[in-house]
Amino acid sequence: GAVVSQHPSRVICKSGTSVKIECRSLDFQATTMFWYRQFPKQSLMLMATSNEGSKATYEQGVEKDKFLINHASLTLSTLTVTSAHPEDSSFYICSASYQREGETQYFGPGTRLLVL
Amino acid sequence: GEDVEQSLFLSVREGDSSVINCTYTDSSSTYLYWYKQEPGAGLQLLTYIFSNMDMKQDQRLTVLLNKKDKHLSLRIADTQTGDSAIYFCAEKVTGANNLFFGTGTRLTVIP
């Protein structure tokens, strides 16, 4: 149980285009979903926290107009990188949690974005 | 903010035990986690421990928590080549929904 999927797993796009990444909790309802970014050989950096039906809470330094988050249902959150540039190239990982022992976060497999 | 630190690298021989260490600064932690990340993949939850526990064992994994010293460790018994990966410790603190991650320890298992 507690499986989280992400789609796509890998995307290459041209500079200036927008890219949407989906995060789904497959067998549970996620009260909260998180979006992280990971640079090569570095740890995860939290970008934003989203609760179903409400606006996402962005971490300091993360541009909310650049990284649009929509949490439309208890099983789906989307991250849209708008007008992507090469510096947005990174590994984006989502996680989902629900209220139970540990309030554990279950992570998706990640999406590797390469902006040319 | 919260500071979670790990040593960057660890090499062990196959069959030996591995011990990965983690220190944190926030004393209001509620849960502490160990995640495993293989190349190009997301994070796999290995185990977690509640902050009022000292030890948790799950098959080959043993987690030790010294709350006084704010020190967490993960011991992997009989380490196998398939255990080669990056291991992240993470802390959840009171009042925050998100996790604070350590820098990750790259474990290399030598056949």
mmCIF file of C-alpha atoms in Angstrom, chain B residues 2-70:
data_model
loop_
_atom_site.group_PDB
_atom_site.id
_atom_site.type_symbol
_atom_site.label_atom_id
_atom_site.label_comp_id
_atom_site.label_asym_id
_atom_site.label_seq_id
_atom_site.Cartn_x
_atom_site.Cartn_y
_atom_site.Cartn_z
ATOM 1 C CA GLU B 2 16.481 22.846 11.244
ATOM 2 C CA ASP B 3 19.858 21.364 10.464
ATOM 3 C CA VAL B 4 20.195 17.662 9.705
ATOM 4 C CA GLU B 5 23.665 16.363 8.946
ATOM 5 C CA GLN B 6 25.113 13.131 7.662
ATOM 6 C CA SER B 7 28.511 12.002 6.519
ATOM 7 C CA LEU B 8 28.630 11.911 2.741
ATOM 8 C CA PHE B 9 30.204 8.543 2.034
ATOM 9 C CA LEU B 10 30.455 5.078 3.552
ATOM 10 C CA SER B 11 32.062 1.967 2.086
ATOM 11 C CA VAL B 12 31.670 -1.515 3.526
ATOM 12 C CA ARG B 13 32.424 -5.036 2.409
ATOM 13 C CA GLU B 14 29.593 -7.348 1.486
ATOM 14 C CA GLY B 15 28.434 -9.279 4.506
ATOM 15 C CA ASP B 16 29.640 -6.700 7.027
ATOM 16 C CA SER B 17 27.358 -4.377 8.958
ATOM 17 C CA SER B 18 26.866 -0.766 7.865
ATOM 18 C CA VAL B 19 26.173 2.044 10.273
ATOM 19 C CA ILE B 20 24.919 5.324 8.881
ATOM 20 C CA ASN B 21 24.807 8.248 11.280
ATOM 21 C CA CYS B 22 22.706 11.377 11.392
ATOM 22 C CA THR B 23 22.626 14.357 13.730
ATOM 23 C CA TYR B 24 19.928 16.971 14.031
ATOM 24 C CA THR B 25 19.490 20.198 15.920
ATOM 25 C CA ASP B 26 15.759 20.595 16.553
ATOM 26 C CA SER B 27 14.690 19.051 19.838
ATOM 27 C CA SER B 28 11.000 19.231 18.981
ATOM 28 C CA SER B 29 11.234 16.345 16.527
ATOM 29 C CA THR B 30 8.290 13.958 16.561
ATOM 30 C CA TYR B 31 9.321 11.326 14.048
ATOM 31 C CA LEU B 32 12.621 10.480 12.396
ATOM 32 C CA TYR B 33 12.841 8.598 9.135
ATOM 33 C CA TRP B 34 15.312 6.724 6.987
ATOM 34 C CA TYR B 35 14.831 6.749 3.226
ATOM 35 C CA LYS B 36 16.796 4.952 0.507
ATOM 36 C CA GLN B 37 17.351 6.420 -2.933
ATOM 37 C CA GLU B 38 18.733 4.363 -5.775
ATOM 38 C CA PRO B 39 20.191 6.071 -8.863
ATOM 39 C CA GLY B 40 17.589 7.991 -10.842
ATOM 40 C CA ALA B 41 14.762 6.929 -8.567
ATOM 41 C CA GLY B 42 12.581 8.434 -5.894
ATOM 42 C CA LEU B 43 12.841 7.818 -2.182
ATOM 43 C CA GLN B 44 11.852 4.550 -0.625
ATOM 44 C CA LEU B 45 10.796 4.635 3.003
ATOM 45 C CA LEU B 46 12.870 2.120 4.958
ATOM 46 C CA THR B 47 11.777 2.724 8.500
ATOM 47 C CA TYR B 48 10.881 5.403 10.993
ATOM 48 C CA ILE B 49 11.013 5.862 14.720
ATOM 49 C CA PHE B 50 8.896 7.885 17.073
ATOM 50 C CA SER B 51 10.908 10.363 19.087
ATOM 51 C CA ASN B 52 10.090 8.749 22.438
ATOM 52 C CA MET B 53 11.616 5.442 21.363
ATOM 53 C CA ASP B 54 15.255 4.446 21.710
ATOM 54 C CA MET B 55 15.424 1.610 19.255
ATOM 55 C CA LYS B 56 13.470 -0.035 16.492
ATOM 56 C CA GLN B 57 14.399 -3.220 14.683
ATOM 57 C CA ASP B 58 12.991 -4.422 11.400
ATOM 58 C CA GLN B 59 14.673 -7.478 9.896
ATOM 59 C CA ARG B 60 18.186 -6.386 8.879
ATOM 60 C CA LEU B 61 17.594 -2.782 9.903
ATOM 61 C CA THR B 62 18.137 -1.386 13.375
ATOM 62 C CA VAL B 63 17.463 2.242 14.200
ATOM 63 C CA LEU B 64 18.970 3.777 17.314
ATOM 64 C CA LEU B 65 17.903 7.164 18.634
ATOM 65 C CA ASN B 66 19.786 9.121 21.258
ATOM 66 C CA LYS B 67 17.492 12.024 21.879
ATOM 67 C CA LYS B 68 19.788 13.651 24.414
ATOM 68 C CA ASP B 69 22.601 13.869 21.865
ATOM 69 C CA LYS B 70 20.191 14.340 18.925
#
